[in-house]
mmCIF file of C-alpha atoms in Angstrom:
data_model
loop_
_atom_site.group_PDB
_atom_site.id
_atom_site.type_symbol
_atom_site.label_atom_id
_atom_site.label_comp_id
_atom_site.label_asym_id
_atom_site.label_seq_id
_atom_site.Cartn_x
_atom_site.Cartn_y
_atom_site.Cartn_z
ATOM 1 C CA UNK A 237 0.000 0.000 0.000
ATOM 2 C CA UNK A 238 1.192 3.531 -0.770
ATOM 3 C CA UNK A 239 0.233 4.822 2.657
ATOM 4 C CA UNK A 240 -1.787 7.952 3.263
ATOM 5 C CA UNK A 241 -1.544 10.294 0.294
ATOM 6 C CA UNK A 242 -1.888 14.051 0.621
ATOM 7 C CA UNK A 243 -1.931 16.768 -2.002
ATOM 8 C CA UNK A 244 -0.602 19.263 -2.595
ATOM 9 C CA UNK A 245 2.619 18.890 -0.587
ATOM 10 C CA UNK A 246 3.127 22.637 -0.563
ATOM 11 C CA UNK A 247 0.642 25.440 -1.033
ATOM 12 C CA UNK A 248 1.355 29.153 -1.107
ATOM 13 C CA UNK A 249 -1.636 31.440 -1.370
ATOM 14 C CA UNK A 250 -2.694 34.956 -0.627
ATOM 15 C CA UNK A 251 -4.894 36.014 2.212
ATOM 16 C CA UNK A 252 -8.557 35.727 1.332
ATOM 17 C CA UNK A 253 -8.151 32.906 -1.146
ATOM 18 C CA UNK A 254 -9.803 29.516 -0.808
ATOM 19 C CA UNK A 255 -7.515 26.596 -0.057
ATOM 20 C CA UNK A 256 -8.416 22.923 -0.482
ATOM 21 C CA UNK A 257 -6.258 20.163 0.941
ATOM 22 C CA UNK A 258 -6.793 16.595 -0.177
ATOM 23 C CA UNK A 259 -6.277 13.221 1.434
ATOM 24 C CA UNK A 260 -6.524 9.612 0.343
ATOM 25 C CA UNK A 261 -6.481 7.260 3.364
ATOM 26 C CA UNK A 262 -5.052 3.776 3.426
ATOM 27 C CA UNK A 263 -7.472 1.319 1.853
ATOM 28 C CA UNK A 264 -9.457 -0.558 4.493
ATOM 29 C CA UNK A 265 -9.024 2.052 7.202
ATOM 30 C CA UNK A 266 -12.342 3.241 8.618
ATOM 31 C CA UNK A 267 -11.213 6.349 10.486
ATOM 32 C CA UNK A 268 -9.684 9.515 9.055
ATOM 33 C CA UNK A 269 -8.178 12.415 10.965
ATOM 34 C CA UNK A 270 -7.066 15.935 10.043
ATOM 35 C CA UNK A 271 -4.323 17.496 12.174
ATOM 36 C CA UNK A 272 -2.532 20.821 12.132
ATOM 37 C CA UNK A 273 1.013 21.277 13.377
ATOM 38 C CA UNK A 274 2.373 24.639 14.446
ATOM 39 C CA UNK A 275 5.350 25.657 16.530
ATOM 40 C CA UNK A 276 3.082 27.184 19.152
ATOM 41 C CA UNK A 277 0.513 24.415 19.565
ATOM 42 C CA UNK A 278 2.243 21.289 18.297
ATOM 43 C CA UNK A 279 0.016 18.631 16.733
ATOM 44 C CA UNK A 280 -3.647 19.424 17.217
ATOM 45 C CA UNK A 281 -6.615 17.395 16.025
ATOM 46 C CA UNK A 282 -9.018 19.362 13.863
ATOM 47 C CA UNK A 283 -11.654 16.778 12.962
ATOM 48 C CA UNK A 284 -12.088 13.066 12.559
ATOM 49 C CA UNK A 285 -14.398 10.827 10.561
ATOM 50 C CA UNK A 286 -15.499 7.301 11.268
ATOM 51 C CA UNK A 287 -16.940 5.382 8.301
ATOM 52 C CA UNK A 288 -17.092 8.695 6.363
ATOM 53 C CA UNK A 289 -19.196 10.390 9.053
ATOM 54 C CA UNK A 290 -17.769 13.382 10.960
ATOM 55 C CA UNK A 291 -17.624 12.375 14.638
ATOM 56 C CA UNK A 292 -15.826 15.222 16.355
ATOM 57 C CA UNK A 293 -15.092 18.611 14.800
ATOM 58 C CA UNK A 294 -14.502 20.457 18.043
ATOM 59 C CA UNK A 295 -10.915 21.119 17.000
ATOM 60 C CA UNK A 296 -11.882 23.050 13.896
ATOM 61 C CA UNK A 297 -10.735 26.565 14.719
ATOM 62 C CA UNK A 298 -13.401 28.605 12.961
ATOM 63 C CA UNK A 299 -16.251 28.481 10.493
ATOM 64 C CA UNK A 300 -13.725 29.255 7.799
ATOM 65 C CA UNK A 301 -12.618 25.637 8.100
ATOM 66 C CA UNK A 302 -14.702 22.785 6.716
ATOM 67 C CA UNK A 303 -14.007 19.134 5.990
ATOM 68 C CA UNK A 304 -15.775 16.515 3.950
ATOM 69 C CA UNK A 305 -15.433 12.822 3.315
ATOM 70 C CA UNK A 306 -17.678 11.939 0.390
ATOM 71 C CA UNK A 307 -16.433 8.338 0.270
ATOM 72 C CA UNK A 308 -14.059 5.957 2.019
ATOM 73 C CA UNK A 309 -11.109 6.870 -0.169
ATOM 74 C CA UNK A 310 -11.160 10.657 -0.217
ATOM 75 C CA UNK A 311 -11.381 13.622 2.127
ATOM 76 C CA UNK A 312 -10.902 17.365 1.792
ATOM 77 C CA UNK A 313 -10.125 20.133 4.232
ATOM 78 C CA UNK A 314 -11.137 23.550 2.980
ATOM 79 C CA UNK A 315 -10.231 26.978 4.315
ATOM 80 C CA UNK A 316 -12.259 29.871 2.998
ATOM 81 C CA UNK A 317 -11.171 32.619 3.266
ATOM 82 C CA UNK A 318 -7.594 31.832 4.280
ATOM 83 C CA UNK A 319 -5.633 34.033 6.682
ATOM 84 C CA UNK A 320 -1.890 34.288 7.440
ATOM 85 C CA UNK A 321 -2.423 32.631 10.859
ATOM 86 C CA UNK A 322 -3.595 29.501 9.047
ATOM 87 C CA UNK A 323 -0.012 28.920 7.881
ATOM 88 C CA UNK A 324 0.999 25.504 9.222
ATOM 89 C CA UNK A 325 1.598 21.921 8.204
ATOM 90 C CA UNK A 326 -1.642 19.985 7.841
ATOM 91 C CA UNK A 327 -1.544 16.228 8.270
ATOM 92 C CA UNK A 328 -4.103 13.645 7.344
ATOM 93 C CA UNK A 329 -4.041 10.292 9.134
ATOM 94 C CA UNK A 330 -6.060 7.102 8.898
ATOM 95 C CA UNK A 331 -6.529 4.063 11.097
ATOM 96 C CA UNK A 332 -8.523 0.853 11.528
ATOM 97 C CA UNK A 333 -7.519 0.338 15.151
ATOM 98 C CA UNK A 334 -5.713 2.468 17.684
ATOM 99 C CA UNK A 335 -2.603 3.050 15.564
ATOM 100 C CA UNK A 336 -2.792 6.117 13.392
ATOM 101 C CA UNK A 337 -0.885 6.305 10.117
ATOM 102 C CA UNK A 338 0.036 9.761 8.909
ATOM 103 C CA UNK A 339 0.458 11.212 5.464
ATOM 104 C CA UNK A 340 3.450 13.390 4.526
ATOM 105 C CA UNK A 341 1.564 16.603 5.215
ATOM 106 C CA UNK A 342 0.739 19.762 3.284
ATOM 107 C CA UNK A 343 2.768 22.836 4.147
ATOM 108 C CA UNK A 344 0.437 25.808 3.793
ATOM 109 C CA UNK A 345 1.721 29.358 3.614
ATOM 110 C CA UNK A 346 -0.794 32.178 3.516
ATOM 111 C CA UNK A 347 0.768 35.519 2.586
ATOM 112 C CA UNK B 138 -3.901 21.696 29.441
ATOM 113 C CA UNK B 139 -1.160 19.376 28.212
ATOM 114 C CA UNK B 140 -2.157 15.837 29.173
ATOM 115 C CA UNK B 141 0.970 14.300 27.659
ATOM 116 C CA UNK B 142 4.311 15.911 28.388
ATOM 117 C CA UNK B 143 7.776 15.446 27.040
ATOM 118 C CA UNK B 144 9.929 17.634 29.210
ATOM 119 C CA UNK B 145 13.161 17.219 27.285
ATOM 120 C CA UNK B 146 13.020 19.099 23.983
ATOM 121 C CA UNK B 147 16.285 17.581 22.823
ATOM 122 C CA UNK B 148 18.708 14.741 23.508
ATOM 123 C CA UNK B 149 22.143 13.932 22.075
ATOM 124 C CA UNK B 150 23.606 10.440 22.238
ATOM 125 C CA UNK B 151 26.735 8.818 20.885
ATOM 126 C CA UNK B 152 26.260 6.159 18.213
ATOM 127 C CA UNK B 153 26.074 2.684 19.736
ATOM 128 C CA UNK B 154 24.913 3.924 23.131
ATOM 129 C CA UNK B 155 21.429 3.789 24.587
ATOM 130 C CA UNK B 156 18.893 6.568 23.931
ATOM 131 C CA UNK B 157 16.196 7.014 26.558
ATOM 132 C CA UNK B 158 13.271 9.257 25.758
ATOM 133 C CA UNK B 159 10.790 10.059 28.491
ATOM 134 C CA UNK B 160 7.121 10.935 28.570
ATOM 135 C CA UNK B 161 4.699 11.741 31.403
ATOM 136 C CA UNK B 162 0.934 11.851 31.327
ATOM 137 C CA UNK B 163 -1.696 13.188 33.677
ATOM 138 C CA UNK B 164 -4.848 11.260 32.787
ATOM 139 C CA UNK B 165 -4.934 7.972 34.691
ATOM 140 C CA UNK B 166 -7.653 6.731 32.362
ATOM 141 C CA UNK B 167 -5.316 6.524 29.371
ATOM 142 C CA UNK B 168 -4.957 2.876 28.393
ATOM 143 C CA UNK B 169 -2.948 2.902 25.176
ATOM 144 C CA UNK B 170 0.347 4.603 24.451
ATOM 145 C CA UNK B 171 2.302 5.066 21.250
ATOM 146 C CA UNK B 172 5.631 6.435 20.078
ATOM 147 C CA UNK B 173 6.021 8.130 16.717
ATOM 148 C CA UNK B 174 9.170 9.204 14.924
ATOM 149 C CA UNK B 175 9.211 12.227 12.643
ATOM 150 C CA UNK B 176 11.801 13.240 10.068
ATOM 151 C CA UNK B 177 11.766 16.767 8.584
ATOM 152 C CA UNK B 178 9.231 17.270 5.797
ATOM 153 C CA UNK B 179 7.569 13.918 6.552
ATOM 154 C CA UNK B 180 4.576 12.852 8.583
ATOM 155 C CA UNK B 181 4.959 11.099 11.942
ATOM 156 C CA UNK B 182 5.738 7.401 11.537
ATOM 157 C CA UNK B 183 4.397 4.856 14.009
ATOM 158 C CA UNK B 184 7.191 3.189 15.936
ATOM 159 C CA UNK B 185 5.871 1.111 18.812
ATOM 160 C CA UNK B 186 2.908 0.979 21.166
ATOM 161 C CA UNK B 187 1.945 -0.475 24.525
ATOM 162 C CA UNK B 188 -1.331 -1.269 26.187
ATOM 163 C CA UNK B 189 -1.847 -0.457 29.858
ATOM 164 C CA UNK B 190 -2.138 -4.157 30.663
ATOM 165 C CA UNK B 191 1.579 -4.485 29.944
ATOM 166 C CA UNK B 192 4.619 -2.789 31.393
ATOM 167 C CA UNK B 193 7.041 -3.511 28.567
ATOM 168 C CA UNK B 194 6.936 -4.026 24.838
ATOM 169 C CA UNK B 195 9.931 -4.726 22.679
ATOM 170 C CA UNK B 196 10.475 -4.529 18.929
ATOM 171 C CA UNK B 197 14.030 -4.980 17.755
ATOM 172 C CA UNK B 198 16.173 -2.116 19.016
ATOM 173 C CA UNK B 199 13.129 -0.324 20.458
ATOM 174 C CA UNK B 200 11.597 -1.019 23.856
ATOM 175 C CA UNK B 201 8.823 0.925 25.532
ATOM 176 C CA UNK B 202 8.383 0.777 29.301
ATOM 177 C CA UNK B 203 5.207 1.815 31.080
ATOM 178 C CA UNK B 204 5.016 2.737 34.758
ATOM 179 C CA UNK B 205 1.332 3.275 35.466
ATOM 180 C CA UNK B 206 1.752 4.273 39.086
ATOM 181 C CA UNK B 207 4.125 7.046 38.059
ATOM 182 C CA UNK B 208 2.155 7.845 34.889
ATOM 183 C CA UNK B 209 5.402 7.606 32.997
ATOM 184 C CA UNK B 210 6.589 5.874 29.878
ATOM 185 C CA UNK B 211 9.939 5.716 28.222
ATOM 186 C CA UNK B 212 11.367 4.626 24.898
ATOM 187 C CA UNK B 213 14.754 2.918 24.860
ATOM 188 C CA UNK B 214 16.742 2.639 21.664
ATOM 189 C CA UNK B 215 19.700 0.258 21.812
ATOM 190 C CA UNK B 216 22.067 0.583 20.087
ATOM 191 C CA UNK B 217 21.425 4.072 18.785
ATOM 192 C CA UNK B 218 22.217 4.715 15.130
ATOM 193 C CA UNK B 219 22.643 7.991 13.211
ATOM 194 C CA UNK B 220 19.480 7.172 11.244
ATOM 195 C CA UNK B 221 17.544 7.346 14.500
ATOM 196 C CA UNK B 222 18.088 11.106 14.560
ATOM 197 C CA UNK B 223 14.556 12.533 14.406
ATOM 198 C CA UNK B 224 11.847 14.065 16.566
ATOM 199 C CA UNK B 225 10.069 11.517 18.753
ATOM 200 C CA UNK B 226 6.497 12.050 19.911
ATOM 201 C CA UNK B 227 4.702 10.058 22.544
ATOM 202 C CA UNK B 228 0.919 9.848 22.423
ATOM 203 C CA UNK B 229 -1.833 8.460 24.626
ATOM 204 C CA UNK B 230 -5.491 7.628 24.316
ATOM 205 C CA UNK B 231 -8.367 6.042 26.160
ATOM 206 C CA UNK B 232 -10.656 6.570 29.079
ATOM 207 C CA UNK B 233 -13.464 9.051 28.860
ATOM 208 C CA UNK B 234 -11.725 10.857 26.044
ATOM 209 C CA UNK B 235 -12.319 7.794 23.927
ATOM 210 C CA UNK B 236 -10.024 5.618 21.856
ATOM 211 C CA UNK B 237 -10.171 8.047 18.953
ATOM 212 C CA UNK B 238 -8.872 11.010 20.876
ATOM 213 C CA UNK B 239 -5.089 10.763 20.728
ATOM 214 C CA UNK B 240 -3.085 13.238 22.799
ATOM 215 C CA UNK B 241 0.426 14.038 21.645
ATOM 216 C CA UNK B 242 3.403 15.326 23.539
ATOM 217 C CA UNK B 243 5.452 18.201 22.150
ATOM 218 C CA UNK B 244 8.276 15.962 20.980
ATOM 219 C CA UNK B 245 11.942 15.316 21.791
ATOM 220 C CA UNK B 246 14.576 15.877 19.128
ATOM 221 C CA UNK B 247 17.098 13.028 19.240
ATOM 222 C CA UNK B 248 20.498 13.506 17.678
ATOM 223 C CA UNK B 249 22.733 10.455 17.386
ATOM 224 C CA UNK B 250 26.330 11.498 16.939
ATOM 225 C CA UNK B 251 28.451 9.206 14.716
#
């Protein structure tokens, strides 16, 4: 298996623009997680899905953030409009038990 | 409030010697603990885990020890190799927070000197 796949790997955008991050989980995994890593807060959970259904989105910082999982093999995290403080590395992870497997991350820079 | 703490931000060890990375947690309900390794520009990679019913789990050069009474776990790497140089995160889950809520420490940067 190729592992968790994320795209793009790097994204540079201007403040106010819409940003969409994509994730393909490992086949057979039934849970998917979106994390954000910053120097100040470390790794923080934004939202997770179980069997494509959002279970806990309490970590989503604001209404500007939204996530979807239309099927078992694809998820998106959207930021609209983006702000400079959203600059971070965003990780997607998937699991079928208590071990989480992470993708390589998307480094987002909002100018 | 940080429920999982790694108080040493960095550690340097000579190649061939033992590396010991430490982690403390505050929630006595946690019942599953994991260690992840992270290289720059990559996602965290799962290394080893331990359930609270055990006090030791070993996988090759990596051993995790759990001391429930002290709410402390440690990762031992023996012998340390230059390729082990990375940031190591411990994580914990369980109890009322649920199995899906995984709490991470802030990481310890290990440098293995050749």
